[in-house]
PDB file of C-alpha atoms in Angstrom:
ATOM      1  CA  MET A 201       6.040  -2.583  18.134  1.00 35.00           C
ATOM      2  CA  THR A 202       4.021   0.528  16.418  1.00 42.00           C
ATOM      3  CA  GLY A 203       3.088   0.735  13.021  1.00 43.00           C
ATOM      4  CA  GLU A 204       5.332   4.437  12.948  1.00 44.00           C
ATOM      5  CA  GLU A 205       7.711   2.031  14.067  1.00 42.00           C
ATOM      6  CA  SER A 206       7.275  -0.407  11.570  1.00 62.00           C
ATOM      7  CA  LEU A 207       7.535   1.757   8.980  1.00 83.00           C
ATOM      8  CA  ARG A 208      10.210   0.859   6.422  1.00 90.00           C
ATOM      9  CA  PRO A 209      12.322   3.953   4.499  1.00 94.00           C
ATOM     10  CA  GLN A 210      11.432   2.456   1.465  1.00 94.00           C
ATOM     11  CA  SER A 211       8.047   2.602   1.886  1.00 94.00           C
ATOM     12  CA  LEU A 212       8.350   5.938   3.654  1.00 96.00           C
ATOM     13  CA  MET A 213      10.678   7.223  -0.192  1.00 97.00           C
ATOM     14  CA  LEU A 214       7.500   5.683  -2.572  1.00 96.00           C
ATOM     15  CA  THR A 215       4.952   7.857  -0.067  1.00 96.00           C
ATOM     16  CA  PHE A 216       6.889  11.262  -0.911  1.00 97.00           C
ATOM     17  CA  LEU A 217       7.734  10.431  -4.306  1.00 97.00           C
ATOM     18  CA  GLY A 218       3.919   9.891  -4.816  1.00 95.00           C
ATOM     19  CA  ASP A 219       2.864  12.727  -2.749  1.00 95.00           C
ATOM     20  CA  GLN A 220       5.562  15.309  -4.352  1.00 96.00           C
ATOM     21  CA  VAL A 221       6.904  13.720  -8.121  1.00 97.00           C
ATOM     22  CA  LEU A 222       3.902  11.270  -9.614  1.00 97.00           C
ATOM     23  CA  GLY A 223       1.987  13.559 -11.903  1.00 95.00           C
ATOM     24  CA  ARG A 224       4.145  16.797 -11.923  1.00 95.00           C
ATOM     25  CA  ASP A 225       6.762  15.318 -14.196  1.00 95.00           C
ATOM     26  CA  VAL A 226       9.558  16.666 -11.784  1.00 97.00           C
ATOM     27  CA  CYS A 227      12.586  15.952  -9.756  1.00 98.00           C
ATOM     28  CA  VAL A 228      13.363  15.726  -6.425  1.00 98.00           C
ATOM     29  CA  TYR A 229      17.454  17.015  -5.087  1.00 98.00           C
ATOM     30  CA  SER A 230      18.494  14.273  -2.946  1.00 98.00           C
ATOM     31  CA  GLY A 231      19.640  16.647   0.058  1.00 97.00           C
ATOM     32  CA  SER A 232      15.752  18.026  -0.146  1.00 97.00           C
ATOM     33  CA  VAL A 233      14.954  14.277   0.523  1.00 97.00           C
ATOM     34  CA  ILE A 234      18.100  13.274   2.921  1.00 97.00           C
ATOM     35  CA  ASP A 235      16.396  16.363   4.510  1.00 96.00           C
ATOM     36  CA  VAL A 236      12.447  15.211   5.285  1.00 96.00           C
ATOM     37  CA  PHE A 237      13.797  12.051   6.152  1.00 96.00           C
ATOM     38  CA  ALA A 238      16.533  13.270   8.889  1.00 96.00           C
ATOM     39  CA  ARG A 239      13.145  14.760  10.509  1.00 93.00           C
ATOM     40  CA  ALA A 240      11.191  11.486  10.076  1.00 93.00           C
ATOM     41  CA  GLY A 241      13.974  10.221  12.332  1.00 93.00           C
ATOM     42  CA  ILE A 242      16.443   8.404   9.290  1.00 95.00           C
ATOM     43  CA  GLY A 243      19.459   8.662   8.954  1.00 96.00           C
ATOM     44  CA  GLU A 244      21.393  10.163   6.094  1.00 97.00           C
ATOM     45  CA  GLN A 245      22.970   6.872   4.998  1.00 97.00           C
ATOM     46  CA  ALA A 246      20.110   4.947   5.215  1.00 96.00           C
ATOM     47  CA  THR A 247      17.796   7.749   2.756  1.00 97.00           C
ATOM     48  CA  ARG A 248      21.071   7.642   0.118  1.00 97.00           C
ATOM     49  CA  SER A 249      20.893   3.592   0.595  1.00 97.00           C
ATOM     50  CA  THR A 250      17.634   3.471  -0.272  1.00 97.00           C
ATOM     51  CA  LEU A 251      17.798   6.093  -3.149  1.00 98.00           C
ATOM     52  CA  THR A 252      20.288   3.569  -4.045  1.00 98.00           C
ATOM     53  CA  ARG A 253      18.841   0.300  -3.710  1.00 97.00           C
ATOM     54  CA  MET A 254      15.465   2.097  -5.644  1.00 97.00           C
ATOM     55  CA  VAL A 255      17.453   3.055  -8.817  1.00 98.00           C
ATOM     56  CA  GLY A 256      19.029  -0.353  -8.885  1.00 97.00           C
ATOM     57  CA  ARG A 257      15.412  -1.803  -9.223  1.00 96.00           C
ATOM     58  CA  ASP A 258      14.321   0.258 -11.033  1.00 96.00           C
ATOM     59  CA  LEU A 259      12.029   2.248  -9.006  1.00 96.00           C
ATOM     60  CA  LEU A 260      14.004   5.751  -9.528  1.00 98.00           C
ATOM     61  CA  ARG A 261      16.239   7.441 -12.233  1.00 97.00           C
ATOM     62  CA  ARG A 262      19.239   9.812 -11.730  1.00 97.00           C
ATOM     63  CA  GLN A 263      19.045  13.239 -13.293  1.00 97.00           C
ATOM     64  CA  ARG A 264      22.097  15.325 -12.945  1.00 96.00           C
ATOM     65  CA  GLU A 265      22.363  18.877 -12.616  1.00 95.00           C
ATOM     66  CA  GLY A 266      25.691  20.979 -12.422  1.00 94.00           C
ATOM     67  CA  ARG A 267      26.895  19.459  -8.952  1.00 95.00           C
ATOM     68  CA  ARG A 268      23.617  18.258  -7.658  1.00 97.00           C
ATOM     69  CA  MET A 269      21.788  15.170  -8.295  1.00 97.00           C
ATOM     70  CA  TYR A 270      18.019  14.949  -8.781  1.00 98.00           C
ATOM     71  CA  PHE A 271      15.703  11.727  -9.196  1.00 98.00           C
ATOM     72  CA  GLY A 272      12.465  10.801 -10.633  1.00 97.00           C
ATOM     73  CA  LEU A 273      10.045   8.201 -11.140  1.00 97.00           C
ATOM     74  CA  THR A 274      10.350   5.474 -14.046  1.00 97.00           C
ATOM     75  CA  GLU A 275       7.656   3.753 -15.058  1.00 96.00           C
ATOM     76  CA  ARG A 276       8.280   0.876 -13.294  1.00 94.00           C
ATOM     77  CA  SER A 277       7.063   2.949 -10.028  1.00 96.00           C
ATOM     78  CA  GLU A 278       4.783   5.014 -11.504  1.00 96.00           C
ATOM     79  CA  ALA A 279       2.211   1.992 -11.720  1.00 94.00           C
ATOM     80  CA  VAL A 280       3.021   0.908  -8.464  1.00 93.00           C
ATOM     81  CA  LEU A 281       2.301   4.661  -7.272  1.00 96.00           C
ATOM     82  CA  ARG A 282      -0.974   5.093  -9.444  1.00 95.00           C
ATOM     83  CA  ASP A 283      -1.907   1.487  -7.591  1.00 90.00           C
ATOM     84  CA  GLY A 284      -1.577   2.808  -4.840  1.00 92.00           C
ATOM     85  CA  GLU A 285      -3.655   5.643  -5.361  1.00 94.00           C
ATOM     86  CA  GLN A 286      -6.307   3.748  -6.413  1.00 92.00           C
ATOM     87  CA  ARG A 287      -6.467   1.505  -3.436  1.00 90.00           C
ATOM     88  CA  ILE A 288      -7.069   4.321  -0.946  1.00 94.00           C
ATOM     89  CA  TRP A 289      -8.524   6.791  -2.446  1.00 94.00           C
ATOM     90  CA  GLN A 290     -10.868   5.529  -5.312  1.00 90.00           C
ATOM     91  CA  ALA A 291     -11.147   1.442  -3.658  1.00 87.00           C
ATOM     92  CA  GLY A 292     -10.756   2.872  -0.141  1.00 87.00           C
ATOM     93  CA  ALA A 293     -11.193   0.311   2.779  1.00 92.00           C
ATOM     94  CA  VAL A 294     -14.372  -0.477   3.017  1.00 92.00           C
ATOM     95  CA  ASN A 295     -16.353  -2.883   0.029  1.00 92.00           C
ATOM     96  CA  ARG A 296     -19.669  -1.594  -0.633  1.00 89.00           C
ATOM     97  CA  ARG A 297     -20.572  -2.417  -4.793  1.00 90.00           C
ATOM     98  CA  TRP A 298     -19.663  -7.052  -3.464  1.00 93.00           C
ATOM     99  CA  ASP A 299     -22.322  -8.531  -6.684  1.00 94.00           C
ATOM    100  CA  GLY A 300     -22.237 -11.548  -5.206  1.00 95.00           C
ATOM    101  CA  THR A 301     -19.380 -12.427  -7.177  1.00 96.00           C
ATOM    102  CA  TRP A 302     -16.665 -14.501  -5.886  1.00 97.00           C
ATOM    103  CA  THR A 303     -13.163 -15.486  -7.618  1.00 97.00           C
ATOM    104  CA  LEU A 304     -12.006 -19.192  -7.049  1.00 97.00           C
ATOM    105  CA  LEU A 305      -8.332 -20.696  -7.765  1.00 97.00           C
ATOM    106  CA  GLY A 306      -7.262 -24.297  -7.958  1.00 97.00           C
ATOM    107  CA  PHE A 307      -3.664 -25.527  -7.884  1.00 96.00           C
ATOM    108  CA  SER A 308      -1.587 -28.696  -7.788  1.00 95.00           C
ATOM    109  CA  LEU A 309       2.369 -28.605  -7.863  1.00 95.00           C
ATOM    110  CA  PRO A 310       4.470 -31.642  -7.135  1.00 93.00           C
ATOM    111  CA  GLU A 311       5.319 -32.415  -3.704  1.00 92.00           C
ATOM    112  CA  SER A 312       8.877 -31.060  -4.120  1.00 95.00           C
ATOM    113  CA  TRP A 313       8.067 -27.392  -5.404  1.00 95.00           C
ATOM    114  CA  GLN A 314       8.182 -26.252  -1.537  1.00 94.00           C
ATOM    115  CA  ARG A 315       9.524 -23.247  -2.463  1.00 95.00           C
ATOM    116  CA  GLN A 316       6.807 -22.495  -5.860  1.00 96.00           C
ATOM    117  CA  ARG A 317       4.049 -22.799  -3.138  1.00 94.00           C
ATOM    118  CA  HIS A 318       5.150 -20.252  -0.860  1.00 95.00           C
ATOM    119  CA  ASP A 319       5.450 -17.642  -3.559  1.00 95.00           C
ATOM    120  CA  LEU A 320       2.101 -19.024  -5.185  1.00 96.00           C
ATOM    121  CA  ARG A 321       0.619 -18.935  -1.628  1.00 94.00           C
ATOM    122  CA  SER A 322       2.366 -15.720  -0.681  1.00 92.00           C
ATOM    123  CA  ARG A 323       1.285 -14.027  -4.030  1.00 92.00           C
ATOM    124  CA  LEU A 324      -2.173 -15.159  -3.532  1.00 94.00           C
ATOM    125  CA  THR A 325      -2.678 -13.314   0.476  1.00 91.00           C
ATOM    126  CA  TRP A 326      -1.083  -9.853  -0.654  1.00 86.00           C
ATOM    127  CA  SER A 327      -3.701 -10.662  -3.740  1.00 89.00           C
ATOM    128  CA  GLY A 328      -6.442 -10.418  -1.592  1.00 91.00           C
ATOM    129  CA  PHE A 329      -7.313 -14.530  -1.641  1.00 96.00           C
ATOM    130  CA  GLY A 330      -7.740 -16.940   1.693  1.00 96.00           C
ATOM    131  CA  PRO A 331      -7.167 -20.513   2.023  1.00 96.00           C
ATOM    132  CA  LEU A 332     -11.060 -21.666   1.491  1.00 95.00           C
ATOM    133  CA  PHE A 333      -9.199 -25.478   1.368  1.00 93.00           C
ATOM    134  CA  ASN A 334      -5.754 -26.794   0.739  1.00 88.00           C
ATOM    135  CA  GLY A 335      -5.381 -26.154  -2.972  1.00 93.00           C
ATOM    136  CA  LEU A 336      -8.415 -23.895  -3.097  1.00 97.00           C
ATOM    137  CA  TRP A 337      -8.311 -20.318  -2.800  1.00 97.00           C
ATOM    138  CA  ILE A 338     -10.704 -17.933  -2.633  1.00 97.00           C
ATOM    139  CA  ALA A 339     -11.525 -14.083  -3.419  1.00 97.00           C
ATOM    140  CA  PRO A 340     -14.227 -11.756  -3.393  1.00 96.00           C
ATOM    141  CA  GLY A 341     -15.305  -9.818  -6.550  1.00 94.00           C
ATOM    142  CA  GLU A 342     -13.032 -10.679  -9.845  1.00 93.00           C
ATOM    143  CA  ALA A 343     -10.105 -10.834  -9.350  1.00 91.00           C
ATOM    144  CA  ASP A 344      -7.649 -10.798 -11.989  1.00 90.00           C
ATOM    145  CA  VAL A 345      -4.215 -12.920 -11.234  1.00 92.00           C
ATOM    146  CA  SER A 346      -3.279 -14.188 -15.097  1.00 92.00           C
ATOM    147  CA  ALA A 347      -0.320 -11.521 -14.974  1.00 90.00           C
ATOM    148  CA  LEU A 348       0.842 -12.818 -10.871  1.00 91.00           C
ATOM    149  CA  VAL A 349       0.911 -17.053 -12.301  1.00 94.00           C
ATOM    150  CA  ALA A 350       2.313 -16.075 -15.314  1.00 93.00           C
ATOM    151  CA  GLU A 351       5.750 -14.525 -13.233  1.00 92.00           C
ATOM    152  CA  LEU A 352       5.941 -17.333 -11.448  1.00 94.00           C
ATOM    153  CA  GLY A 353       5.713 -20.004 -13.989  1.00 95.00           C
ATOM    154  CA  LEU A 354       2.752 -21.631 -12.596  1.00 96.00           C
ATOM    155  CA  SER A 355      -0.445 -21.481 -15.329  1.00 94.00           C
ATOM    156  CA  ALA A 356      -0.237 -24.897 -16.588  1.00 95.00           C
ATOM    157  CA  HIS A 357      -0.324 -25.528 -12.830  1.00 95.00           C
ATOM    158  CA  VAL A 358      -2.958 -22.905 -11.784  1.00 96.00           C
ATOM    159  CA  LYS A 359      -7.519 -22.840 -12.827  1.00 96.00           C
ATOM    160  CA  VAL A 360      -9.343 -20.459 -12.123  1.00 96.00           C
ATOM    161  CA  PHE A 361     -12.561 -19.783 -12.324  1.00 96.00           C
ATOM    162  CA  ARG A 362     -15.635 -17.315 -11.386  1.00 96.00           C
ATOM    163  CA  ALA A 363     -18.986 -18.828  -8.512  1.00 96.00           C
ATOM    164  CA  HIS A 364     -21.742 -17.956  -6.792  1.00 96.00           C
ATOM    165  CA  ALA A 365     -22.030 -19.056  -3.859  1.00 95.00           C
ATOM    166  CA  ASP A 366     -25.184 -21.792  -2.975  1.00 94.00           C
ATOM    167  CA  THR A 367     -28.556 -20.724  -1.315  1.00 92.00           C
ATOM    168  CA  GLY A 368     -28.001 -20.954   2.124  1.00 91.00           C
ATOM    169  CA  MET A 369     -24.655 -20.987   2.978  1.00 93.00           C
ATOM    170  CA  ASP A 370     -23.077 -18.628   6.163  1.00 94.00           C
ATOM    171  CA  ILE A 371     -20.429 -16.628   4.217  1.00 95.00           C
ATOM    172  CA  GLY A 372     -19.692 -15.023   7.447  1.00 93.00           C
ATOM    173  CA  GLN A 373     -18.500 -18.514   8.972  1.00 94.00           C
ATOM    174  CA  MET A 374     -16.898 -19.151   6.290  1.00 96.00           C
ATOM    175  CA  ILE A 375     -15.228 -15.733   6.343  1.00 95.00           C
ATOM    176  CA  GLU A 376     -14.104 -16.087   9.796  1.00 93.00           C
ATOM    177  CA  GLU A 377     -12.892 -19.565   8.799  1.00 94.00           C
ATOM    178  CA  THR A 378     -10.664 -18.487   5.720  1.00 95.00           C
ATOM    179  CA  TRP A 379      -9.454 -14.396   6.815  1.00 94.00           C
ATOM    180  CA  GLU A 380      -7.475 -13.863   9.816  1.00 88.00           C
ATOM    181  CA  LEU A 381     -10.203 -10.732  10.289  1.00 92.00           C
ATOM    182  CA  SER A 382      -9.178 -10.393  14.029  1.00 94.00           C
ATOM    183  CA  ASP A 383      -5.502  -9.580  12.982  1.00 92.00           C
ATOM    184  CA  LEU A 384      -6.613  -7.068  10.309  1.00 94.00           C
ATOM    185  CA  ALA A 385      -9.202  -5.602  12.993  1.00 96.00           C
ATOM    186  CA  GLY A 386      -6.570  -5.422  15.126  1.00 96.00           C
ATOM    187  CA  ARG A 387      -4.864  -2.974  12.222  1.00 96.00           C
ATOM    188  CA  TYR A 388      -7.739  -0.849  11.817  1.00 97.00           C
ATOM    189  CA  GLU A 389      -8.234  -0.350  16.015  1.00 97.00           C
ATOM    190  CA  GLY A 390      -4.623   0.753  16.284  1.00 97.00           C
ATOM    191  CA  PHE A 391      -4.302   2.798  13.337  1.00 97.00           C
ATOM    192  CA  GLY A 392      -7.958   4.492  14.764  1.00 97.00           C
ATOM    193  CA  ARG A 393      -5.261   5.331  18.503  1.00 96.00           C
ATOM    194  CA  ARG A 394      -2.718   6.113  16.623  1.00 96.00           C
ATOM    195  CA  TRP A 395      -4.072   8.677  14.715  1.00 97.00           C
ATOM    196  CA  GLN A 396      -7.402  10.117  16.284  1.00 95.00           C
ATOM    197  CA  ALA A 397      -6.004  13.428  18.583  1.00 93.00           C
ATOM    198  CA  TRP A 398      -4.292  14.736  15.132  1.00 95.00           C
ATOM    199  CA  GLU A 399      -8.251  15.432  14.162  1.00 94.00           C
ATOM    200  CA  ASP A 400      -8.706  17.664  16.736  1.00 91.00           C
ATOM    201  CA  ASP A 401      -4.802  18.962  17.185  1.00 89.00           C
ATOM    202  CA  LEU A 402      -2.042  19.937  14.108  1.00 88.00           C
ATOM    203  CA  PRO A 403       0.748  20.450  13.983  1.00 90.00           C
ATOM    204  CA  ASP A 404       4.612  23.358  13.310  1.00 88.00           C
ATOM    205  CA  ALA A 405       4.126  23.450   9.625  1.00 83.00           C
ATOM    206  CA  ASP A 406       7.713  21.969   9.077  1.00 82.00           C
ATOM    207  CA  ASP A 407       6.750  19.000  11.331  1.00 91.00           C
ATOM    208  CA  ALA A 408       3.467  18.258   9.265  1.00 94.00           C
ATOM    209  CA  LEU A 409       4.712  17.053   6.161  1.00 95.00           C
ATOM    210  CA  VAL A 410       6.369  14.042   8.155  1.00 95.00           C
ATOM    211  CA  LEU A 411       3.421  13.559   9.966  1.00 96.00           C
ATOM    212  CA  ARG A 412       1.628  13.100   6.474  1.00 96.00           C
ATOM    213  CA  LEU A 413       3.962  10.882   5.399  1.00 96.00           C
ATOM    214  CA  ARG A 414       3.706   8.357   8.164  1.00 96.00           C
ATOM    215  CA  LEU A 415      -0.143   8.874   7.908  1.00 97.00           C
ATOM    216  CA  GLN A 416      -0.346   7.654   4.525  1.00 97.00           C
ATOM    217  CA  THR A 417       2.048   5.010   4.225  1.00 96.00           C
ATOM    218  CA  GLU A 418       1.199   3.718   7.773  1.00 97.00           C
ATOM    219  CA  TRP A 419      -2.379   3.560   6.384  1.00 97.00           C
ATOM    220  CA  LEU A 420      -1.200   2.408   2.137  1.00 94.00           C
ATOM    221  CA  GLN A 421      -0.114  -1.097   4.425  1.00 93.00           C
ATOM    222  CA  ILE A 422      -3.457  -1.717   6.040  1.00 95.00           C
ATOM    223  CA  VAL A 423      -5.021  -1.673   3.221  1.00 93.00           C
ATOM    224  CA  ARG A 424      -3.477  -3.153   1.273  1.00 90.00           C
ATOM    225  CA  ARG A 425      -3.336  -5.893   3.621  1.00 90.00           C
ATOM    226  CA  ASP A 426      -7.583  -6.299   3.559  1.00 94.00           C
ATOM    227  CA  PRO A 427      -8.828  -8.409   0.966  1.00 93.00           C
ATOM    228  CA  ARG A 428     -11.806  -6.033   0.715  1.00 93.00           C
ATOM    229  CA  LEU A 429     -14.397  -8.078   1.614  1.00 95.00           C
ATOM    230  CA  PRO A 430     -17.872  -7.631   0.864  1.00 95.00           C
ATOM    231  CA  VAL A 431     -18.938  -5.799   4.554  1.00 93.00           C
ATOM    232  CA  GLU A 432     -22.417  -6.874   4.816  1.00 93.00           C
ATOM    233  CA  HIS A 433     -20.462 -10.309   5.932  1.00 94.00           C
ATOM    234  CA  LEU A 434     -18.181  -8.891   8.565  1.00 94.00           C
ATOM    235  CA  PRO A 435     -19.183  -7.957  11.865  1.00 92.00           C
ATOM    236  CA  ASP A 436     -21.494  -5.269  12.320  1.00 91.00           C
ATOM    237  CA  ASP A 437     -18.377  -3.698  14.828  1.00 93.00           C
ATOM    238  CA  TRP A 438     -15.812  -3.822  12.217  1.00 95.00           C
ATOM    239  CA  PRO A 439     -13.142  -1.087  12.640  1.00 97.00           C
ATOM    240  CA  ALA A 440     -12.532  -0.440   9.011  1.00 97.00           C
ATOM    241  CA  GLU A 441     -15.192   2.734   8.229  1.00 95.00           C
ATOM    242  CA  GLN A 442     -14.700   4.623  11.159  1.00 97.00           C
ATOM    243  CA  ALA A 443     -10.622   4.386  10.866  1.00 97.00           C
ATOM    244  CA  GLU A 444     -10.928   5.269   7.212  1.00 97.00           C
ATOM    245  CA  LYS A 445     -12.688   8.564   8.524  1.00 97.00           C
ATOM    246  CA  THR A 446      -9.903   9.294  10.745  1.00 98.00           C
ATOM    247  CA  PHE A 447      -7.356   8.931   7.793  1.00 98.00           C
ATOM    248  CA  ARG A 448      -9.657  11.437   5.454  1.00 97.00           C
ATOM    249  CA  THR A 449      -9.789  13.772   8.576  1.00 97.00           C
ATOM    250  CA  VAL A 450      -6.602  13.888   9.240  1.00 97.00           C
ATOM    251  CA  HIS A 451      -4.965  13.796   5.675  1.00 97.00           C
ATOM    252  CA  GLU A 452      -7.353  17.121   5.302  1.00 97.00           C
ATOM    253  CA  ARG A 453      -5.988  18.566   8.310  1.00 96.00           C
ATOM    254  CA  LEU A 454      -2.509  18.773   7.653  1.00 96.00           C
ATOM    255  CA  SER A 455      -2.500  19.540   3.555  1.00 96.00           C
ATOM    256  CA  PRO A 456      -2.627  23.072   3.080  1.00 95.00           C
ATOM    257  CA  LEU A 457       0.434  22.624   5.717  1.00 96.00           C
ATOM    258  CA  VAL A 458       2.372  20.065   3.842  1.00 96.00           C
ATOM    259  CA  ARG A 459       1.718  22.257   0.850  1.00 95.00           C
ATOM    260  CA  ASP A 460       3.609  25.365   2.587  1.00 94.00           C
ATOM    261  CA  ALA A 461       5.988  22.981   3.961  1.00 94.00           C
ATOM    262  CA  SER A 462       7.027  21.379   0.629  1.00 95.00           C
ATOM    263  CA  GLU A 463       7.423  25.256  -1.397  1.00 94.00           C
ATOM    264  CA  ARG A 464      10.026  25.513   1.398  1.00 93.00           C
ATOM    265  CA  LEU A 465      11.484  22.221   1.031  1.00 93.00           C
ATOM    266  CA  LEU A 466      11.797  20.895  -1.516  1.00 96.00           C
ATOM    267  CA  ASP A 467      14.083  21.493  -4.472  1.00 97.00           C
ATOM    268  CA  LEU A 468      12.387  20.145  -7.720  1.00 97.00           C
ATOM    269  CA  VAL A 469      13.395  20.678 -10.789  1.00 97.00           C
ATOM    270  CA  PRO A 470      12.091  19.619 -14.249  1.00 97.00           C
ATOM    271  CA  ALA A 471      12.536  16.469 -15.213  1.00 95.00           C
ATOM    272  CA  ARG A 472      14.461  15.906 -18.629  1.00 92.00           C
ATOM    273  CA  PRO A 473      13.224  13.048 -21.833  1.00 87.00           C
ATOM    274  CA  GLN A 474      15.312   9.849 -20.435  1.00 75.00           C
ATOM    275  CA  ALA A 475      18.119   9.030 -23.598  1.00 64.00           C
TER     276      ALA A 475
END
């Protein structure tokens, strides 16, 4: 399965909203969304279902204008999109500013709490942690997990510390044993192979909008899986930097075409204050 094939409609929708709606105080016509997503190979019914589900999850709000239905952001979706924006454009894929600090998180849960244990491990992995030992997880830098732990109702069962490695400890080996680096490296390499051709070629103007949606969605999925380990302790041929250069180059080349296509294809109206 290619990276493009694995992109879910909701992931593409969030990218679309981040591109076209975030920070502009506008709502977008459902017909415009259906048209753009059809160009991405997603049928009208799947697009409508995605819009409805996202309204139900408080990720979108509806605004009627005459007979037309428009969709705008909620506080929740704005927070999600700002986080993605920060992850792509500010944090980046290569961590060169690590100060030697690690966050250690220890937990001890009753044997019968299998679901809670699974949920905690999944959320920790998503937040950049790796399992140092069974009940002791570690992440680079000062990771704030207080909200995550509180949301799971596990504050009484979790202890969090800041730490530095002892002199002489092989941090590179610890990283190899704790995180699945080969899988992450493969994702970066695959991204580079898929998108390198677009560093030199340009699509038709209307195709650029969908192409950049796929580019950003795929890139965000990769960098969200990346715990941003300190680059000085990663293999010398770590592919994140080259992949990021490809991402930024292609994004920059597509952007003028996307601006033109957006003006032609999208029906936007000012967002009204919600009652």
